[in-house]
Amino acid sequence: MNLTARMLRRKSVEQLQREALTRGELRRVLGLWHLTAIGLGGIIGVGIFVLTGTVAADTAGPAVVLSFVLAGIASAAAALCYAEFAGLIPVSGSAYTYGYAVLGEFAGWLIGWDLLLEFALIAAVVAVGWSGYVQALLDAAGIALPLWAQGGWFGGKAGQVVNVPAVFVSLAITALLAFKTEWGARFNTVVVAIKIGAAVLIIVAGVAYVDPARWQPFMPFGVHGVVAGASIVFFAVFGYEMMTTAAEEAIDPQRDLPRAVVLSLAIAMTLYIAICLVLTGIVSYTTLGNDAPVANAFAAIGMPKVMVAISLASICGITSVIFANLLAGARIWFALSRDGLLPGWFGKAHPRWRTPWRTTWLIGAVAAVAAGLFSLEELAKLVNIGVLCAFVVICSAVLVLRYRSPELPRPFRTPWSPLVPLIGIGFSLWLISGLPYLTFERFAIWLLIGCAVYFGYGIRHSKLARDAAEQA
């Protein structure tokens, strides 16, 4: 078999469906609302409690609401494509597995490799945001952490060494995920309920203080600022992708996963748009450039009790985003290892807890180190591009599979195909074009490392390579 053929070899959809029925390493404990909560846990969090303010202040102004709408359109198109694949191929691995099945091993590997980095870094970004709200609450109570423990060495203020709260929350969530999945899922469902309550509180408490004059100028940074803002907030509107990585832990994945994908995104986008309008309407957008903009905005308009309630709920809410990203990253790593593209040692479930505990601890350690040493701004420069690339792959794969295997039974079909997949591809590429040069540079370095790993190890050790050798 020549090199090109080896790179393009793929698992058939039928084979993946059979494996989904026979595998039992992981426990099937997640129902529709657990899955929806994981999706909401990934979507609602740092986007509402941090990015709405920082992007408004630095990039888009009051037009941050349009940034979320643009990101939401791209995300909705991709969500419908994810929903089709989630029902068709209910196997751990999400975009990696879907790409492997349709576009071949090398394409699947690249998307899995870049998602490993993206999920770990997004968890780190959110952990830093979590730390900002914890410190704001402590400051309100007259308690201050030592300067060295307040932020990371890289990009932080002079005298800061390690962000201790961010490291703590990363490792605490990792420990929860390493044990029983249902414990984490129940915890996450409760936290998501608190978070949605906080989002409603922001809207209800703030709407009376909205002054439309604060929305002028609406687009102080121009159309470019809106597009740049959309590319930054994008990682706050794709959390449904994380739930699809847990397909093998869903009780009825073919029915519940597509429903949960659509439901979680619809709820989240409604809340995002309302909160963007309220936040930029109660204070000037120029005052929102800090790590806890929502809490500080309510403090500025003389509502300290609401500020405290929002801070407490924000801490809970942002925790669920860390949960969702660490869960997803661990399961992508688990799937890569189980398929032989990474050493099999990583692809072993815990004999008692039946969780991917090794990859959970490893991805959690990476997130903890990144959150501890880097500032929010430095980490935010590195996220998004991998997920946007994954969206391009998924939307393309839907079109390819519709052409190649139209007869496959699909519990959920992406509506208005090929228009919706093409919208997803177009918007994702547009948002990629708005990312800073540094993001492309570091992403290219990560992909080059991934190519070295694949051609040095994965191409020879993959399960498909072993199967081919046995048949020869």
Short mmCIF file of C-alpha atoms in Angstrom, two decimals:
data_model
loop_
_atom_site.label_atom_id
_atom_site.label_comp_id
_atom_site.label_asym_id
_atom_site.label_seq_id
_atom_site.Cartn_x
_atom_site.Cartn_y
_atom_site.Cartn_z
CA MET A 1 0.00 0.00 0.00
CA ASN A 2 1.53 3.33 -1.04
CA LEU A 3 1.78 6.36 1.22
CA THR A 4 -1.27 8.15 -0.18
CA ALA A 5 -3.45 5.07 0.20
CA ARG A 6 -2.34 4.66 3.81
CA MET A 7 -3.15 8.29 4.59
CA LEU A 8 -6.60 7.97 3.00
CA ARG A 9 -7.61 4.66 4.55
CA ARG A 10 -10.74 5.00 6.62
CA LYS A 11 -13.15 3.17 8.83
CA SER A 12 -16.53 2.60 7.27
CA VAL A 13 -19.60 4.08 8.93
CA GLU A 14 -21.02 0.56 9.23
CA GLN A 15 -17.87 -0.60 11.06
CA LEU A 16 -18.06 2.31 13.49
CA GLN A 17 -21.73 1.59 14.14
CA ARG A 18 -20.92 -2.05 14.94
CA GLU A 19 -18.12 -0.97 17.28
CA ALA A 20 -20.51 1.40 19.07
CA LEU A 21 -22.81 -1.53 19.84
CA THR A 22 -20.09 -3.90 21.05
CA ARG A 23 -17.72 -1.65 23.01
CA GLY A 24 -18.22 -1.54 26.74
CA GLU A 25 -15.16 0.19 28.19
CA LEU A 26 -17.21 3.25 29.15
CA ARG A 27 -20.49 3.30 31.03
CA ARG A 28 -23.70 4.48 29.31
CA VAL A 29 -25.13 6.83 31.93
CA LEU A 30 -25.94 10.10 30.09
CA GLY A 31 -29.52 10.95 29.11
CA LEU A 32 -30.91 13.83 27.03
CA TRP A 33 -30.75 16.43 29.79
CA HIS A 34 -27.29 15.35 30.93
CA LEU A 35 -26.10 15.78 27.34
CA THR A 36 -27.89 19.11 26.91
CA ALA A 37 -26.35 20.29 30.18
CA ILE A 38 -22.88 19.34 28.93
CA GLY A 39 -23.56 21.33 25.78
CA LEU A 40 -24.85 24.32 27.75
CA GLY A 41 -21.98 23.88 30.16
CA GLY A 42 -19.56 24.28 27.28
CA ILE A 43 -21.39 27.12 25.55
CA ILE A 44 -22.57 29.35 28.41
CA GLY A 45 -19.80 30.56 30.66
CA VAL A 46 -16.77 32.60 29.79
CA GLY A 47 -18.63 33.97 26.76
CA ILE A 48 -21.30 35.59 28.96
CA PHE A 49 -19.29 36.35 32.06
CA VAL A 50 -15.99 37.47 30.46
CA LEU A 51 -15.89 37.80 26.68
CA THR A 52 -19.03 39.91 26.27
CA GLY A 53 -17.23 42.64 28.16
CA THR A 54 -13.64 42.30 26.98
CA VAL A 55 -14.58 41.99 23.29
CA ALA A 56 -16.93 44.97 23.57
CA ALA A 57 -14.20 47.07 25.18
CA ASP A 58 -11.31 46.15 22.91
CA THR A 59 -12.70 44.91 19.59
CA ALA A 60 -16.35 45.47 18.68
CA GLY A 61 -18.00 48.00 21.03
CA PRO A 62 -21.78 47.62 21.47
CA ALA A 63 -21.76 45.74 18.16
CA VAL A 64 -20.42 42.77 20.14
CA VAL A 65 -24.01 41.53 19.81
CA LEU A 66 -23.41 41.27 16.04
CA SER A 67 -20.16 39.43 16.71
CA PHE A 68 -22.14 36.82 18.63
CA VAL A 69 -24.77 36.66 15.88
CA LEU A 70 -22.09 36.03 13.22
CA ALA A 71 -20.39 33.41 15.34
CA GLY A 72 -23.79 31.89 16.08
CA ILE A 73 -24.68 31.57 12.38
CA ALA A 74 -21.47 29.68 11.67
CA SER A 75 -21.99 27.62 14.79
CA ALA A 76 -25.62 26.81 13.99
CA ALA A 77 -24.75 25.56 10.50
CA ALA A 78 -22.01 23.38 11.93
CA ALA A 79 -24.29 22.25 14.78
CA LEU A 80 -26.79 20.80 12.33
CA CYS A 81 -23.96 18.91 10.60
CA TYR A 82 -22.69 17.65 13.96
CA ALA A 83 -26.22 16.52 14.81
CA GLU A 84 -26.36 14.41 11.64
CA PHE A 85 -23.06 12.72 12.42
CA ALA A 86 -23.89 12.29 16.12
CA GLY A 87 -26.94 10.23 15.19
CA LEU A 88 -25.15 8.37 12.40
CA ILE A 89 -21.87 7.53 14.19
CA PRO A 90 -22.46 7.41 17.97
CA VAL A 91 -18.79 6.82 18.86
CA SER A 92 -16.38 8.75 21.11
CA GLY A 93 -14.12 11.16 19.27
CA SER A 94 -16.55 13.60 17.66
CA ALA A 95 -14.94 15.53 14.78
CA TYR A 96 -11.90 13.25 14.80
CA THR A 97 -14.02 10.13 14.36
CA TYR A 98 -16.27 11.72 11.76
CA GLY A 99 -13.28 12.93 9.75
CA TYR A 100 -11.63 9.50 10.00
CA ALA A 101 -14.77 7.82 8.66
CA VAL A 102 -15.32 10.15 5.70
CA LEU A 103 -12.06 11.88 4.74
CA GLY A 104 -9.47 9.31 5.82
CA GLU A 105 -6.94 8.61 8.52
CA PHE A 106 -4.58 11.55 8.03
CA ALA A 107 -7.38 14.14 7.93
CA GLY A 108 -8.94 12.56 11.00
CA TRP A 109 -5.60 12.57 12.80
CA LEU A 110 -4.96 16.25 12.07
CA ILE A 111 -8.34 17.33 13.33
CA GLY A 112 -8.01 15.16 16.45
CA TRP A 113 -4.50 16.48 17.10
CA ASP A 114 -5.51 20.11 16.86
CA LEU A 115 -8.59 19.54 19.05
CA LEU A 116 -6.37 18.13 21.79
CA LEU A 117 -4.63 21.49 22.00
CA GLU A 118 -7.82 23.52 21.59
CA PHE A 119 -9.77 21.81 24.37
CA ALA A 120 -6.85 22.01 26.81
CA LEU A 121 -6.29 25.70 26.05
CA ILE A 122 -9.97 26.60 26.19
CA ALA A 123 -10.17 24.93 29.60
CA ALA A 124 -7.16 27.03 30.61
CA VAL A 125 -8.72 30.27 29.30
CA VAL A 126 -11.89 29.56 31.24
CA ALA A 127 -9.93 28.67 34.38
CA VAL A 128 -8.24 32.07 34.23
CA GLY A 129 -11.66 33.72 33.85
CA TRP A 130 -12.91 31.68 36.83
CA SER A 131 -9.96 32.93 38.83
CA GLY A 132 -10.82 36.53 37.93
CA TYR A 133 -14.33 36.17 39.37
CA VAL A 134 -13.06 34.41 42.51
CA GLN A 135 -10.59 37.20 43.11
CA ALA A 136 -13.24 39.87 42.49
CA LEU A 137 -15.46 38.21 45.09
CA LEU A 138 -12.58 37.91 47.56
CA ASP A 139 -11.71 41.58 47.02
CA ALA A 140 -15.33 42.55 47.76
CA ALA A 141 -15.01 40.64 51.05
CA GLY A 142 -11.74 42.43 51.87
CA ILE A 143 -9.56 39.41 51.19
CA ALA A 144 -6.67 39.66 48.74
CA LEU A 145 -4.42 36.91 47.49
CA PRO A 146 -0.66 37.54 47.52
CA LEU A 147 0.44 39.28 44.33
CA TRP A 148 2.51 36.29 43.20
CA ALA A 149 -0.62 34.04 43.31
CA GLN A 150 -2.96 36.35 41.38
CA GLY A 151 -1.84 35.74 37.79
CA GLY A 152 0.52 33.98 35.43
CA TRP A 153 4.15 34.77 34.74
CA PHE A 154 3.59 35.25 30.99
CA GLY A 155 1.48 38.27 30.16
CA GLY A 156 0.57 39.02 33.76
CA LYS A 157 1.41 42.03 35.92
CA ALA A 158 4.82 42.58 37.42
CA GLY A 159 5.25 40.38 40.48
CA GLN A 160 2.75 37.73 39.41
CA VAL A 161 4.13 34.20 39.16
CA VAL A 162 1.35 31.60 39.08
CA ASN A 163 -2.45 31.87 39.00
CA VAL A 164 -3.19 29.66 42.00
CA PRO A 165 -7.04 29.68 41.77
CA ALA A 166 -6.85 28.73 38.07
CA VAL A 167 -4.54 25.79 38.80
CA PHE A 168 -6.77 24.66 41.67
CA VAL A 169 -10.01 24.60 39.67
CA SER A 170 -8.36 22.82 36.72
CA LEU A 171 -7.08 20.00 38.92
CA ALA A 172 -10.29 19.76 40.98
CA ILE A 173 -12.45 19.28 37.86
CA THR A 174 -9.92 16.79 36.50
CA ALA A 175 -10.20 14.73 39.67
CA LEU A 176 -14.01 14.73 39.42
CA LEU A 177 -13.87 13.57 35.78
CA ALA A 178 -11.33 10.85 36.52
CA PHE A 179 -13.77 9.08 38.82
CA LYS A 180 -17.40 8.33 37.90
CA THR A 181 -18.73 10.11 34.81
CA GLU A 182 -22.21 10.29 36.29
CA TRP A 183 -20.90 12.14 39.35
CA GLY A 184 -19.44 14.76 37.09
CA ALA A 185 -22.59 14.84 34.94
CA ARG A 186 -24.86 15.37 37.95
CA PHE A 187 -22.59 18.08 39.29
CA ASN A 188 -22.50 19.71 35.86
CA THR A 189 -26.31 19.66 35.53
CA VAL A 190 -26.73 21.44 38.86
CA VAL A 191 -24.07 24.00 37.96
CA VAL A 192 -25.66 24.67 34.56
CA ALA A 193 -29.02 25.31 36.24
CA ILE A 194 -27.33 27.89 38.50
CA LYS A 195 -25.62 29.42 35.48
CA ILE A 196 -28.84 29.83 33.50
CA GLY A 197 -30.41 31.38 36.59
CA ALA A 198 -27.51 33.87 36.70
CA ALA A 199 -27.97 34.72 33.03
CA VAL A 200 -31.66 35.42 33.61
CA LEU A 201 -30.75 37.52 36.68
CA ILE A 202 -28.38 39.64 34.58
CA ILE A 203 -31.13 40.33 32.06
CA VAL A 204 -33.92 40.98 34.58
CA ALA A 205 -31.82 43.08 36.99
CA GLY A 206 -30.11 45.09 34.26
CA VAL A 207 -32.87 45.80 31.76
CA ALA A 208 -34.30 48.72 33.78
CA TYR A 209 -30.88 50.44 33.75
CA VAL A 210 -30.34 50.17 30.00
CA ASP A 211 -29.75 53.51 28.30
CA PRO A 212 -29.85 53.18 24.48
CA ALA A 213 -27.55 56.22 24.26
CA ARG A 214 -24.72 53.95 25.46
CA TRP A 215 -25.05 51.95 22.27
CA GLN A 216 -23.73 54.96 20.32
CA PRO A 217 -21.45 54.74 18.48
CA PHE A 218 -22.70 51.24 17.81
CA MET A 219 -19.71 50.14 15.71
CA PRO A 220 -16.75 52.18 17.00
CA PHE A 221 -14.24 49.73 15.54
CA GLY A 222 -16.04 49.31 12.21
CA VAL A 223 -17.10 46.13 10.42
CA HIS A 224 -13.60 44.72 10.84
CA GLY A 225 -14.04 44.95 14.61
CA VAL A 226 -17.30 43.01 14.42
CA VAL A 227 -15.66 40.24 12.38
CA ALA A 228 -12.58 40.17 14.60
CA GLY A 229 -14.87 40.01 17.62
CA ALA A 230 -16.79 37.11 16.11
CA SER A 231 -13.56 35.18 15.61
CA ILE A 232 -12.65 35.75 19.27
CA VAL A 233 -16.04 34.87 20.81
CA PHE A 234 -16.47 31.87 18.56
CA PHE A 235 -15.10 29.39 21.08
CA ALA A 236 -17.92 30.49 23.40
CA VAL A 237 -20.63 29.20 21.05
CA PHE A 238 -19.54 25.70 20.11
CA GLY A 239 -19.79 23.77 23.37
CA TYR A 240 -22.27 21.30 21.85
CA GLU A 241 -19.29 19.74 20.06
CA MET A 242 -18.00 18.60 23.43
CA MET A 243 -21.06 16.49 24.20
CA THR A 244 -20.57 14.49 20.99
CA THR A 245 -17.20 13.30 22.31
CA ALA A 246 -19.14 11.44 25.02
CA ALA A 247 -21.31 9.47 22.56
CA GLU A 248 -20.30 6.10 24.03
CA GLU A 249 -21.49 7.24 27.45
CA ALA A 250 -24.95 8.26 26.19
CA ILE A 251 -27.85 5.94 26.95
CA ASP A 252 -29.50 6.46 23.56
CA PRO A 253 -26.98 8.43 21.47
CA GLN A 254 -28.72 8.18 18.11
CA ARG A 255 -31.88 9.77 19.49
CA ASP A 256 -30.56 12.09 22.19
CA LEU A 257 -27.33 13.51 20.76
CA PRO A 258 -28.91 15.35 17.78
CA ARG A 259 -31.64 16.75 20.02
CA ALA A 260 -29.16 17.90 22.65
CA VAL A 261 -26.93 19.61 20.05
CA VAL A 262 -29.76 21.74 18.64
CA LEU A 263 -31.41 22.42 22.01
CA SER A 264 -28.24 23.58 23.78
CA LEU A 265 -27.23 26.00 21.02
CA ALA A 266 -30.73 27.52 20.74
CA ILE A 267 -30.95 28.24 24.48
CA ALA A 268 -27.42 29.62 24.65
CA MET A 269 -27.70 32.01 21.70
CA THR A 270 -30.93 33.51 23.05
CA LEU A 271 -29.21 34.30 26.34
CA TYR A 272 -26.04 35.62 24.70
CA ILE A 273 -27.84 38.16 22.54
CA ALA A 274 -29.96 39.46 25.43
CA ILE A 275 -26.97 39.81 27.77
CA CYS A 276 -24.84 41.61 25.16
CA LEU A 277 -27.56 44.25 24.80
CA VAL A 278 -28.07 44.63 28.55
CA LEU A 279 -24.37 44.80 29.47
CA THR A 280 -23.44 47.43 26.88
CA GLY A 281 -26.61 49.33 27.75
CA ILE A 282 -26.02 49.70 31.51
CA VAL A 283 -22.39 50.95 31.36
CA SER A 284 -20.10 52.31 28.67
CA TYR A 285 -18.44 49.56 26.66
CA THR A 286 -15.07 51.24 27.34
CA THR A 287 -15.28 50.20 31.02
CA LEU A 288 -15.72 46.48 30.34
CA GLY A 289 -12.12 45.47 29.64
CA ASN A 290 -11.40 43.40 32.77
CA ASP A 291 -11.51 39.77 33.94
CA ALA A 292 -14.94 40.12 35.63
CA PRO A 293 -16.85 42.65 33.48
CA VAL A 294 -20.41 41.61 34.35
CA ALA A 295 -19.85 41.73 38.10
CA ASN A 296 -17.96 45.01 37.87
CA ALA A 297 -20.69 46.55 35.67
CA PHE A 298 -23.35 45.87 38.30
CA ALA A 299 -21.06 47.19 41.03
CA ALA A 300 -20.64 50.38 38.97
CA ILE A 301 -24.41 51.01 38.80
CA GLY A 302 -24.79 50.58 42.56
CA MET A 303 -26.08 47.01 42.76
CA PRO A 304 -23.49 45.28 45.00
CA LYS A 305 -25.86 42.47 46.04
CA VAL A 306 -26.54 41.59 42.42
CA MET A 307 -22.79 41.80 41.79
CA VAL A 308 -22.12 39.27 44.55
CA ALA A 309 -24.90 36.95 43.33
CA ILE A 310 -23.61 37.15 39.75
CA SER A 311 -20.04 36.53 40.90
CA LEU A 312 -21.08 33.43 42.83
CA ALA A 313 -23.17 32.13 39.94
CA SER A 314 -20.41 33.00 37.48
CA ILE A 315 -17.92 30.97 39.45
CA CYS A 316 -20.29 28.01 39.33
CA GLY A 317 -21.16 28.59 35.70
CA ILE A 318 -17.63 28.94 34.42
CA THR A 319 -16.74 25.74 36.26
CA SER A 320 -19.02 23.77 33.93
CA VAL A 321 -17.16 25.10 30.88
CA ILE A 322 -13.92 23.73 32.29
CA PHE A 323 -15.74 20.45 32.93
CA ALA A 324 -17.00 20.21 29.34
CA ASN A 325 -13.64 21.00 27.74
CA LEU A 326 -11.62 18.63 29.90
CA LEU A 327 -14.21 15.89 29.30
CA ALA A 328 -13.98 16.44 25.54
CA GLY A 329 -10.20 16.63 25.38
CA ALA A 330 -9.78 13.44 27.39
CA ARG A 331 -12.14 11.52 25.12
CA ILE A 332 -10.49 12.75 21.92
CA TRP A 333 -7.13 11.57 23.30
CA PHE A 334 -8.73 8.28 24.37
CA ALA A 335 -10.16 7.70 20.88
CA LEU A 336 -6.84 8.51 19.17
CA SER A 337 -5.04 6.02 21.39
CA ARG A 338 -7.67 3.31 21.01
CA ASP A 339 -7.30 3.59 17.24
CA GLY A 340 -3.53 3.17 17.54
CA LEU A 341 -2.58 6.67 16.37
CA LEU A 342 -1.12 7.34 19.82
CA PRO A 343 0.33 4.70 22.20
CA GLY A 344 -2.32 2.30 23.51
CA TRP A 345 -1.36 3.02 27.14
CA PHE A 346 -3.47 6.18 26.90
CA GLY A 347 -6.52 4.30 25.60
CA LYS A 348 -7.19 2.21 28.71
CA ALA A 349 -10.30 2.82 30.80
CA HIS A 350 -10.09 2.57 34.58
CA PRO A 351 -11.01 -1.01 35.58
CA ARG A 352 -13.31 0.14 38.37
CA TRP A 353 -14.60 3.59 37.37
CA ARG A 354 -14.68 2.86 33.62
CA THR A 355 -13.51 6.35 32.72
CA PRO A 356 -10.59 7.40 30.46
CA TRP A 357 -8.66 8.32 33.59
CA ARG A 358 -5.15 8.47 32.15
CA THR A 359 -6.02 10.92 29.39
CA THR A 360 -8.20 12.88 31.82
CA TRP A 361 -5.31 13.49 34.20
CA LEU A 362 -2.93 14.33 31.36
CA ILE A 363 -5.22 16.84 29.66
CA GLY A 364 -6.05 18.32 33.06
CA ALA A 365 -2.37 18.74 33.88
CA VAL A 366 -1.75 20.55 30.58
CA ALA A 367 -4.70 22.89 31.26
CA ALA A 368 -3.53 23.54 34.83
CA VAL A 369 0.00 24.48 33.74
CA ALA A 370 -1.26 26.76 30.96
CA ALA A 371 -3.83 28.42 33.25
CA GLY A 372 -1.26 28.88 35.98
CA LEU A 373 1.45 30.49 33.86
CA PHE A 374 -0.30 32.46 31.09
CA SER A 375 -2.65 35.45 31.11
CA LEU A 376 -6.15 35.38 29.63
CA GLU A 377 -5.03 37.50 26.66
CA GLU A 378 -2.09 35.24 25.78
CA LEU A 379 -4.19 32.08 25.93
CA ALA A 380 -7.09 33.57 23.95
CA LYS A 381 -4.73 34.18 21.00
CA LEU A 382 -4.24 30.44 20.59
CA VAL A 383 -7.80 29.13 20.67
CA ASN A 384 -10.52 29.03 18.02
CA ILE A 385 -8.57 28.19 14.87
CA GLY A 386 -8.59 24.46 15.56
CA VAL A 387 -12.31 24.37 16.27
CA LEU A 388 -13.07 26.44 13.17
CA CYS A 389 -10.99 23.99 11.11
CA ALA A 390 -12.98 21.14 12.68
CA PHE A 391 -16.19 22.85 11.60
CA VAL A 392 -14.92 23.09 8.02
CA VAL A 393 -14.09 19.37 8.09
CA ILE A 394 -17.48 18.35 9.53
CA CYS A 395 -19.52 20.45 7.12
CA SER A 396 -17.45 19.14 4.20
CA ALA A 397 -17.79 15.57 5.44
CA VAL A 398 -21.59 15.83 5.48
CA LEU A 399 -21.54 16.79 1.80
CA VAL A 400 -19.08 14.01 0.91
CA LEU A 401 -21.03 11.33 2.77
CA ARG A 402 -24.36 12.44 1.32
CA TYR A 403 -22.83 11.93 -2.14
CA ARG A 404 -20.92 8.74 -1.33
CA SER A 405 -23.50 6.91 0.80
CA PRO A 406 -26.94 8.45 0.35
CA GLU A 407 -28.60 5.20 1.41
CA LEU A 408 -27.33 5.25 5.01
CA PRO A 409 -30.15 5.57 7.57
CA ARG A 410 -29.77 8.96 9.28
CA PRO A 411 -31.75 9.50 12.52
CA PHE A 412 -31.22 13.23 11.94
CA ARG A 413 -30.63 14.89 8.58
CA THR A 414 -29.07 18.34 8.20
CA PRO A 415 -31.85 20.44 6.64
CA TRP A 416 -31.45 22.40 3.41
CA SER A 417 -28.34 20.53 2.33
CA PRO A 418 -26.03 21.49 0.64
CA LEU A 419 -26.85 25.11 1.57
CA VAL A 420 -26.42 24.73 5.36
CA PRO A 421 -23.06 22.88 5.18
CA LEU A 422 -21.78 25.44 2.66
CA ILE A 423 -22.83 28.28 4.99
CA GLY A 424 -20.94 26.56 7.81
CA ILE A 425 -17.82 26.22 5.64
CA GLY A 426 -18.00 29.79 4.35
CA PHE A 427 -18.56 31.45 7.73
CA SER A 428 -15.87 29.34 9.41
CA LEU A 429 -13.30 30.28 6.75
CA TRP A 430 -14.33 33.93 7.08
CA LEU A 431 -13.84 33.85 10.84
CA ILE A 432 -10.48 32.12 10.42
CA SER A 433 -9.41 35.02 8.19
CA GLY A 434 -10.02 37.42 11.09
CA LEU A 435 -7.63 35.69 13.49
CA PRO A 436 -4.26 37.33 14.28
CA TYR A 437 -1.06 36.20 12.56
CA LEU A 438 0.35 34.80 15.80
CA THR A 439 -2.50 32.29 15.94
CA PHE A 440 -1.66 30.94 12.48
CA GLU A 441 2.02 30.74 13.35
CA ARG A 442 1.55 28.73 16.53
CA PHE A 443 -1.16 26.59 14.95
CA ALA A 444 1.22 25.71 12.09
CA ILE A 445 3.91 24.72 14.59
CA TRP A 446 1.44 22.46 16.42
CA LEU A 447 0.33 20.82 13.14
CA LEU A 448 3.96 20.23 12.12
CA ILE A 449 4.52 18.46 15.43
CA GLY A 450 1.36 16.45 14.74
CA CYS A 451 2.65 15.46 11.29
CA ALA A 452 5.91 14.28 12.86
CA VAL A 453 3.99 12.17 15.40
CA TYR A 454 1.74 10.69 12.71
CA PHE A 455 4.47 9.77 10.23
CA GLY A 456 6.83 8.69 13.01
CA TYR A 457 4.32 6.56 14.90
CA GLY A 458 0.63 6.65 13.96
CA ILE A 459 0.80 5.62 10.32
CA ARG A 460 2.54 2.36 11.28
CA HIS A 461 0.69 1.57 14.51
CA SER A 462 -2.89 2.52 13.68
CA LYS A 463 -5.50 -0.19 14.10
CA LEU A 464 -6.23 -0.11 10.36
CA ALA A 465 -2.51 -0.61 9.62
CA ARG A 466 -2.42 -3.66 11.93
CA ASP A 467 -5.58 -5.06 10.38
CA ALA A 468 -4.11 -4.67 6.90
CA ALA A 469 -0.89 -6.38 7.97
CA GLU A 470 -2.83 -9.33 9.43
CA GLN A 471 -4.82 -9.75 6.20
CA ALA A 472 -1.72 -9.58 4.00
#
